[in-house]
Tab-separated table of C-alpha atoms in Angstrom:
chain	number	residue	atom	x	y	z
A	217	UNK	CA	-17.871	-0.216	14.411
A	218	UNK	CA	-17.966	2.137	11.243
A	219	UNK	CA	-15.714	2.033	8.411
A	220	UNK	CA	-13.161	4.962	7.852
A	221	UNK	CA	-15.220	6.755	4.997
A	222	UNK	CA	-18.567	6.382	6.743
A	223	UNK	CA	-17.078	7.949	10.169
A	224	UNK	CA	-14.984	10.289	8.136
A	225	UNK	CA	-17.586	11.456	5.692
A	226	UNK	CA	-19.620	12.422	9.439
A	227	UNK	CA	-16.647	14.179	10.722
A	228	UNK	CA	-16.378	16.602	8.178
A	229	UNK	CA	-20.071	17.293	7.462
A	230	UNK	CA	-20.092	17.643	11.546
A	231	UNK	CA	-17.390	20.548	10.915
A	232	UNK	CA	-19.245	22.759	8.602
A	233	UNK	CA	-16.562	24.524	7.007
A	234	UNK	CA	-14.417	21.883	5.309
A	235	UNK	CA	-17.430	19.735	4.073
A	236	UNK	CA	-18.415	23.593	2.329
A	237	UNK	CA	-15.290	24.246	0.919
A	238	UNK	CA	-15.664	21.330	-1.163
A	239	UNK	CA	-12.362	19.330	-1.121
A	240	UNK	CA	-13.446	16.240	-2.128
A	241	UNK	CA	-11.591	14.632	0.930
A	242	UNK	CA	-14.717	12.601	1.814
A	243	UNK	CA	-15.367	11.278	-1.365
A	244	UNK	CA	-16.125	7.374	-0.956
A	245	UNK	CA	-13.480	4.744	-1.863
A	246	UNK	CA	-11.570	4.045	-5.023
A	247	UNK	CA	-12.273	7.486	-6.181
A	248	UNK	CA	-9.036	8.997	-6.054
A	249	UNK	CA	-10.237	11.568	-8.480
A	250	UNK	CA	-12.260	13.538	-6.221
A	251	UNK	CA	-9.277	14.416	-3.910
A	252	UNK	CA	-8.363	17.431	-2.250
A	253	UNK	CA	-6.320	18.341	-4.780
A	254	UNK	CA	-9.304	18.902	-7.378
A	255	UNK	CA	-10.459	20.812	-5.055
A	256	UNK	CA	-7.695	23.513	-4.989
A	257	UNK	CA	-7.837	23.652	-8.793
A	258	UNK	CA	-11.437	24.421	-8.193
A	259	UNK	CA	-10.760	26.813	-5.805
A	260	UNK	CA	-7.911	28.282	-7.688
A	261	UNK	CA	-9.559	28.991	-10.281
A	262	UNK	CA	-11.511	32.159	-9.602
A	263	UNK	CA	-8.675	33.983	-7.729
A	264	UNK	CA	-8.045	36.202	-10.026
A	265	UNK	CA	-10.776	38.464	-10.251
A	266	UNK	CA	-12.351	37.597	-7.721
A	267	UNK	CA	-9.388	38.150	-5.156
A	268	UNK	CA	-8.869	41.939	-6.943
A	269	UNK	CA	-12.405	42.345	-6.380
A	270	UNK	CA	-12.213	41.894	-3.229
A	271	UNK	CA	-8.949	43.153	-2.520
A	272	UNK	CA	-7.287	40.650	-0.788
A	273	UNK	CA	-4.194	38.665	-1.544
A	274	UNK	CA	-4.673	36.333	-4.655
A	275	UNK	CA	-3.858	33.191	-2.685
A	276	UNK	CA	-6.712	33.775	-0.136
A	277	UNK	CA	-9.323	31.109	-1.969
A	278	UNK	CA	-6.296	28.532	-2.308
A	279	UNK	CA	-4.797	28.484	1.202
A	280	UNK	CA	-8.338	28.366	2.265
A	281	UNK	CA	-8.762	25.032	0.179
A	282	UNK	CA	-5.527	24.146	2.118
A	283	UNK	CA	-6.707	24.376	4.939
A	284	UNK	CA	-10.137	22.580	4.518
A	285	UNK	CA	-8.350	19.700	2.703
A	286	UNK	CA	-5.862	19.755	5.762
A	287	UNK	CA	-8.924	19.123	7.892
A	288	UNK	CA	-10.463	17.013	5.891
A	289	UNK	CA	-7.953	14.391	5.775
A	290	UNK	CA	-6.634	14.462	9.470
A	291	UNK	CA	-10.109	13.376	9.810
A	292	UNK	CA	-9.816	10.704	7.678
A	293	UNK	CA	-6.515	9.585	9.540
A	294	UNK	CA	-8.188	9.224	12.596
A	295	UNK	CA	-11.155	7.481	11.076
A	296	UNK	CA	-8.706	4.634	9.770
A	297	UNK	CA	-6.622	4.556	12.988
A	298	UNK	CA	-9.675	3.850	14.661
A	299	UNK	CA	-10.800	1.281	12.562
A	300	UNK	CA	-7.146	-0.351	12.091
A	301	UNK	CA	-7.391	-0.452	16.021
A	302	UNK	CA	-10.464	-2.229	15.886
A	303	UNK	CA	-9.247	-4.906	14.272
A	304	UNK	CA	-5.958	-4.883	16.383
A	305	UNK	CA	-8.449	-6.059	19.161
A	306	UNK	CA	-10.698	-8.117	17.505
A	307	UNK	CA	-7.681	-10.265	15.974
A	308	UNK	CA	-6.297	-10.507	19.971
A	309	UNK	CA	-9.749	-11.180	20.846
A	310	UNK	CA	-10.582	-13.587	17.775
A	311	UNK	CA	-6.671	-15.730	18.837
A	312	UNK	CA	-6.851	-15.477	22.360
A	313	UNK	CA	-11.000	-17.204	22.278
A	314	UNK	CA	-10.899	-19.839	19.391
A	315	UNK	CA	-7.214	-20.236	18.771
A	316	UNK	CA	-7.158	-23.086	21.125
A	317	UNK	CA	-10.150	-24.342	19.544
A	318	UNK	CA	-8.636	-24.504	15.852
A	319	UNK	CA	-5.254	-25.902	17.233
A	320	UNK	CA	-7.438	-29.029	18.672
A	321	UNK	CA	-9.204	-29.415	15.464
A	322	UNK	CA	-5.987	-29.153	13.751
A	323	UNK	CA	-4.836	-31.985	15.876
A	324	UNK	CA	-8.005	-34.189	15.866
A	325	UNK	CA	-7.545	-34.084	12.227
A	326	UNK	CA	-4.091	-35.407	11.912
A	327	UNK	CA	-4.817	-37.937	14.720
A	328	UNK	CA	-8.004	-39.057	12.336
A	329	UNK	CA	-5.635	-39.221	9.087
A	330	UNK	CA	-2.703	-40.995	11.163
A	331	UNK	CA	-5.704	-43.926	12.198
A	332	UNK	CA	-6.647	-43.806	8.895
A	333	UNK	CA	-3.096	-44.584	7.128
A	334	UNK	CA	-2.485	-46.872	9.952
A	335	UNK	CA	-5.765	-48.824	8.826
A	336	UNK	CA	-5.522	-48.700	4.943
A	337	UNK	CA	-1.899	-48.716	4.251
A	338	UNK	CA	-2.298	-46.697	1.374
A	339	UNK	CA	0.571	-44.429	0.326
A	340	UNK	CA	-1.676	-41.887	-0.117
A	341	UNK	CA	-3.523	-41.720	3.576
A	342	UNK	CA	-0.236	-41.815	4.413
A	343	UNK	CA	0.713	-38.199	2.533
A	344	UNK	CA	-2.641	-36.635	3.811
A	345	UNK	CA	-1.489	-37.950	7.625
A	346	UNK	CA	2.145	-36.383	6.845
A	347	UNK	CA	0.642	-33.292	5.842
A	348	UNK	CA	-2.260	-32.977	8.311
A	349	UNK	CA	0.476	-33.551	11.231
A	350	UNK	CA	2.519	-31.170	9.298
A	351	UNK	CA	-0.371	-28.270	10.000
A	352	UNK	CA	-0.260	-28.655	13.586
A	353	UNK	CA	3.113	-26.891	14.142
A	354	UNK	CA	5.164	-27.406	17.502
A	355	UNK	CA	6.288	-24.497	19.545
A	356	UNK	CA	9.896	-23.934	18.425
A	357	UNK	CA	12.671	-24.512	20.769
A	358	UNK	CA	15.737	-22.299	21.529
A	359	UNK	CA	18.176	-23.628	19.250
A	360	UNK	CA	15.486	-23.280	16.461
A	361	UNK	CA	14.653	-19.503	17.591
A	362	UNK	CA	18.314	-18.615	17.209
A	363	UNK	CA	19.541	-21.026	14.321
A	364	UNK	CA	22.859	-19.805	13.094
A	365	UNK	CA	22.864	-17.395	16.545
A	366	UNK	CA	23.708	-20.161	19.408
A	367	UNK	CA	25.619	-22.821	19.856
A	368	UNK	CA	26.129	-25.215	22.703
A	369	UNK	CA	27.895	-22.901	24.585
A	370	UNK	CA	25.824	-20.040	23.738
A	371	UNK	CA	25.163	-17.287	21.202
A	372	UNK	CA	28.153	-17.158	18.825
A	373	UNK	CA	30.999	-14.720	18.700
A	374	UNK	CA	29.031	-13.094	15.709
A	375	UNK	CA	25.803	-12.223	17.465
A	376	UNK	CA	26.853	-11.726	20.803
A	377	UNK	CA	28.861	-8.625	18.633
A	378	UNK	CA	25.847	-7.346	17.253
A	379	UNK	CA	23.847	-7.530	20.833
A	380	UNK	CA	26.764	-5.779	22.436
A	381	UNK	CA	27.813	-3.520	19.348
A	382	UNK	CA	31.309	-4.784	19.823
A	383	UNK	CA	33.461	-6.140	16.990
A	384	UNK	CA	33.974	-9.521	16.720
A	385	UNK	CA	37.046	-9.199	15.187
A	386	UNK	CA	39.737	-6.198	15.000
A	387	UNK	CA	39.671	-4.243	11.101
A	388	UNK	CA	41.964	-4.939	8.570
A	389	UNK	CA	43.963	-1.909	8.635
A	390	UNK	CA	44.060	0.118	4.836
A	391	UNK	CA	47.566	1.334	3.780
A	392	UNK	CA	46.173	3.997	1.421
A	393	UNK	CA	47.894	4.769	-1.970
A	394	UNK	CA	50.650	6.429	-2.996
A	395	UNK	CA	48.166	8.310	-5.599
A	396	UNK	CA	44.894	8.262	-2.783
A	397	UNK	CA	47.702	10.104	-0.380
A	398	UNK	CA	48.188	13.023	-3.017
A	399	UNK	CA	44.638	13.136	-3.536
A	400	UNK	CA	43.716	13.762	0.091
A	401	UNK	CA	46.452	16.171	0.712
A	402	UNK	CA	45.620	17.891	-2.059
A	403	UNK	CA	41.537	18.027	-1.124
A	404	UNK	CA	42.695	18.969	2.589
A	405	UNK	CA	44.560	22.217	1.932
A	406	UNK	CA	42.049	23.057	-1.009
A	407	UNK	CA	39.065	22.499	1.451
A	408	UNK	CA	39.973	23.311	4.525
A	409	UNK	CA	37.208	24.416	6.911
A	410	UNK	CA	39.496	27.368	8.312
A	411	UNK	CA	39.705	29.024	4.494
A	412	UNK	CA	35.724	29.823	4.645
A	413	UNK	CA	34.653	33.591	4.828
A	414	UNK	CA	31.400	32.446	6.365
A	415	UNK	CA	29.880	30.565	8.776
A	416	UNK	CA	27.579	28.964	5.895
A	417	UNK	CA	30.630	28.151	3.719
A	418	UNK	CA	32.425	26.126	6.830
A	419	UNK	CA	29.959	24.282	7.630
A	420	UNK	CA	30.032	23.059	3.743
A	421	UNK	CA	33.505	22.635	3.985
A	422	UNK	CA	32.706	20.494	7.008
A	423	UNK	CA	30.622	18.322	5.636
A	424	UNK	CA	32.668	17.485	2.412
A	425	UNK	CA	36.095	17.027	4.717
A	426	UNK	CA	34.144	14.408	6.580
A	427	UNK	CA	33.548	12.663	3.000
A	428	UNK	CA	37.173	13.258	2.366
A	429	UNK	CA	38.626	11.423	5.683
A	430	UNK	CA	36.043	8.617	5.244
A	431	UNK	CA	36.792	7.441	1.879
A	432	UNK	CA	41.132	7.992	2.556
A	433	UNK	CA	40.668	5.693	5.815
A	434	UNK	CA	38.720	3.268	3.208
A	435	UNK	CA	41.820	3.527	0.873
A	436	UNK	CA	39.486	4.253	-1.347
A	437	UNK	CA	41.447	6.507	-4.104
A	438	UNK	CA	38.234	6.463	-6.716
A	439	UNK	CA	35.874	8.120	-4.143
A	440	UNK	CA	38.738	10.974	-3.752
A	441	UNK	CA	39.226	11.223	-7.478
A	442	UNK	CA	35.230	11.491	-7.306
A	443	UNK	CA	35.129	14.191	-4.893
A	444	UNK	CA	38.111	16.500	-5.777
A	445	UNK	CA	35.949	16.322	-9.317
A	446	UNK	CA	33.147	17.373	-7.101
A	447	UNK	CA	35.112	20.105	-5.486
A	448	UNK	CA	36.696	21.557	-8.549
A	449	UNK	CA	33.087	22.277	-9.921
A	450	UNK	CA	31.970	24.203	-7.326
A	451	UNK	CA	28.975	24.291	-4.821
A	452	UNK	CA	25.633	23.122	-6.209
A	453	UNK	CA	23.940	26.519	-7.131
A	454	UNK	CA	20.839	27.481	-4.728
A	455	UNK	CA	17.318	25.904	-6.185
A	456	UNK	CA	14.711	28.730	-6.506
A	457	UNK	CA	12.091	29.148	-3.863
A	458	UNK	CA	9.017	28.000	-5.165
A	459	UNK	CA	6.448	31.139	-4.897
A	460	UNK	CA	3.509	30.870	-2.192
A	461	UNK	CA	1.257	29.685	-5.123
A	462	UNK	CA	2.900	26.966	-6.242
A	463	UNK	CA	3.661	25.949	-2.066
A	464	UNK	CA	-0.190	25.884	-1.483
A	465	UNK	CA	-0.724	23.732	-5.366
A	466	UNK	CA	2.154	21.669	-4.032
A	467	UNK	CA	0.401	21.185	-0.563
A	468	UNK	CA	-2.698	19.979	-2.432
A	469	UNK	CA	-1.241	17.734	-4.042
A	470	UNK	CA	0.049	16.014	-0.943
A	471	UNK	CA	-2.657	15.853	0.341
A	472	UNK	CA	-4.465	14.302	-2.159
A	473	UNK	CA	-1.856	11.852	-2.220
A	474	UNK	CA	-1.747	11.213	1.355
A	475	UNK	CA	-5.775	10.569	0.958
A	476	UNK	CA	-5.231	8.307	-1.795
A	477	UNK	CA	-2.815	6.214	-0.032
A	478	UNK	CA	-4.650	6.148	2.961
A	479	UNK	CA	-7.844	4.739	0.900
A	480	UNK	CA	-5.815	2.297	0.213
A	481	UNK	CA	-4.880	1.423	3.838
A	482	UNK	CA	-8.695	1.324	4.824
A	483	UNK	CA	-9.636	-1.136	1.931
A	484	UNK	CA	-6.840	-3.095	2.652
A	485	UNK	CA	-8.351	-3.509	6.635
A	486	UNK	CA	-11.854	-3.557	5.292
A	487	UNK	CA	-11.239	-7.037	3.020
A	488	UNK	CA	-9.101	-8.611	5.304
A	489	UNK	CA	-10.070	-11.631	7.201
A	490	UNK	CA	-10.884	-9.907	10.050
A	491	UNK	CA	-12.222	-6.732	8.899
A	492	UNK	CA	-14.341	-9.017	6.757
A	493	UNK	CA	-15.811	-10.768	9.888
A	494	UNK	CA	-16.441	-7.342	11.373
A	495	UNK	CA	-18.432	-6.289	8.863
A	496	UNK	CA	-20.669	-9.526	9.806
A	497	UNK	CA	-21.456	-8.196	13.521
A	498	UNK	CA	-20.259	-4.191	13.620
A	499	UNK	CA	-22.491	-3.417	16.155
A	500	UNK	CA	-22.057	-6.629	18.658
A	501	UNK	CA	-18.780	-8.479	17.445
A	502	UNK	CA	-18.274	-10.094	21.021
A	503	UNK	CA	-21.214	-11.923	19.994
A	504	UNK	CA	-20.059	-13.325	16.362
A	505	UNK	CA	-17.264	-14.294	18.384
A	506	UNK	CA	-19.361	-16.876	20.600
A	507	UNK	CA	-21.193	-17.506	17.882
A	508	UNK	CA	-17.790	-19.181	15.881
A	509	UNK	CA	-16.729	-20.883	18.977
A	510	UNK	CA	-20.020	-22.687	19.612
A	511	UNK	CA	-19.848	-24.467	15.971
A	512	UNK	CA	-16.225	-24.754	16.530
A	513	UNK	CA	-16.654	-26.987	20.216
A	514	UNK	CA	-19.555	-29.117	17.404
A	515	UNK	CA	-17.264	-29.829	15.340
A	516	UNK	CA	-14.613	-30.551	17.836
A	517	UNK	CA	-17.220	-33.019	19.129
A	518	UNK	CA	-17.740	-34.392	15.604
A	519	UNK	CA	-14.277	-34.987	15.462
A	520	UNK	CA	-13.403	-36.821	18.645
A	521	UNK	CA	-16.651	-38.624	17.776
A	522	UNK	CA	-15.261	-39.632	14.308
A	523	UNK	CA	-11.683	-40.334	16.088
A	524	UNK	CA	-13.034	-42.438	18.888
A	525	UNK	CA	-15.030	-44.296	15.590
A	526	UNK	CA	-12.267	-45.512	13.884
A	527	UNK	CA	-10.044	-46.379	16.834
A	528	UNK	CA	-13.307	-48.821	17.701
């Protein structure tokens, strides 16, 4: 078992190119400052001369760095989703082994406390018994699973809607405005879909006429007062296209974001409780596994041992 920067940082070196291009994609963790997208400022930098020089197109160097970085962090995706996998398992593994083992200790501990109040009286055994029975928790039945779902008779009227997508109950019908009828009459003939020139302008006129019939079957004259403003001031002017330069800085920047994040991710894995007890046993965990449950059947031992004790 290797952690996603260790089995990353071998990918890429493995790869030759990307490792070369320096993209700082394999940097170690918590330094989100080497990222791929210092690496197409890096790379960006010398395009201009040296792109003339060599006559190709000035964005040559950058969607190179794009490119690398790309590589660089699918690698790095597949490093965590191995390791997030890992631990998938070993948690099924690590419940399906001991779980049993911790639910009896769980229980031999609130049968000790129980004996213990029983014996002493005291208020307070009594609150650690409460609380240690309290720990071993009871497989919920049905009417617990679906609180507020069943009844008696079965799921109620409400949920078996939302299993069935049926309404439970018919809609209160809207009688529209006097003033929210003018307004969609008035939006209807100015908008219709049949005065566009072009197939582009329909389809807008489409879109906003399926705005329009929502909000009059809402009654909802505010919306339309809303939306004829919105029609009277036109269509939204087209944004400007973004040059190939600035799609490639852009791209870096994603990326290094997307690395970033995913850093995140793999610390996340490494310091939880399981990743934590990988890290004890990488290379053999089935063994740190039998290794738990043979102190865990002790001090089960202890326990029934301590139990049988006090019972006399």
């Amino acid at each position: 078992m290797t952690t996603p920067e260790a089995e990353q940082s071998e990918s890429v070196s493995a790869a030759g190119e990307p490792a070369a291009e320096g993209t700082g994609a394999h940097v170690p963790a918590g330094s989100g400052a080497g990222t791929a997208g210092d690496a197409g400022a890096g790379e960006a930098a010398g395009t201009g001369v040296e792109g003339a020089a060599a006559g190709g197109r000035p964005e040559e160097r950058l969607e190179r760095a794009v490119r690398a970085a790309e590589q660089a962090l699918i690698e790095y995706e597949i490093a965590v989703d191995t390791f997030r996998i890992e631990i998938e398992n070993f948690s099924r593994l690590h419940h399906q082994k001991l779980g049993p083992m911790y639910t009896r200790l769980d229980e031999l501990e609130a049968d000790i406390a129980e004996v213990r109040a029983a014996l002493s009286g005291d208020p307070e055994d009594m609150r650690r018994a409460h609380e240690a029975r309290a720990r071993v928790m009871p497989m919920p039945g049905v009417e617990e699973l679906f609180h507020g779902w069943m009844d008696s008779d079965g799921l109620f009227p409400e949920a078996q809607a939302m299993l069935t997508d049926q309404p439970v109950r018919t809609p209160p019908r809207v009688r529209p405005s006097e003033g929210a009828r003018k307004l969609y009459r008035e939006l209807a003939r100015k908008a219709h879909p049949d005065l566009a020139q072009d197939e582009g302008e329909r389809k807008r006129r489409e879109e906003f006429i399926t705005r329009v019939n929502a909000a009059y079957a809402r009654g909802d004259e505010a919306l339309l007062r809303e939306l004829s403003a919105e029609w009277a001031a036109g269509p939204v002017p087209a944004e400007r296209r973004p040059s190939p330069a600035e799609e490639l800085y852009a791209r870096l920047e994603w990326l290094a974001q997307r690395k970033e994040m995913l850093t995140l991710v793999a610390r996340e894995l490494e310091e939880s409780a399981i990743g934590s007890m990988l890290r004890l046993a990488p290379d053999d965990p089935d063994s740190l596994l039998d290794e738990i449950a043979e102190q865990l059947l002790a001090q089960v031992a202890e326990k029934q041992a301590e139990l049988q004790a006090l019972r006399g």
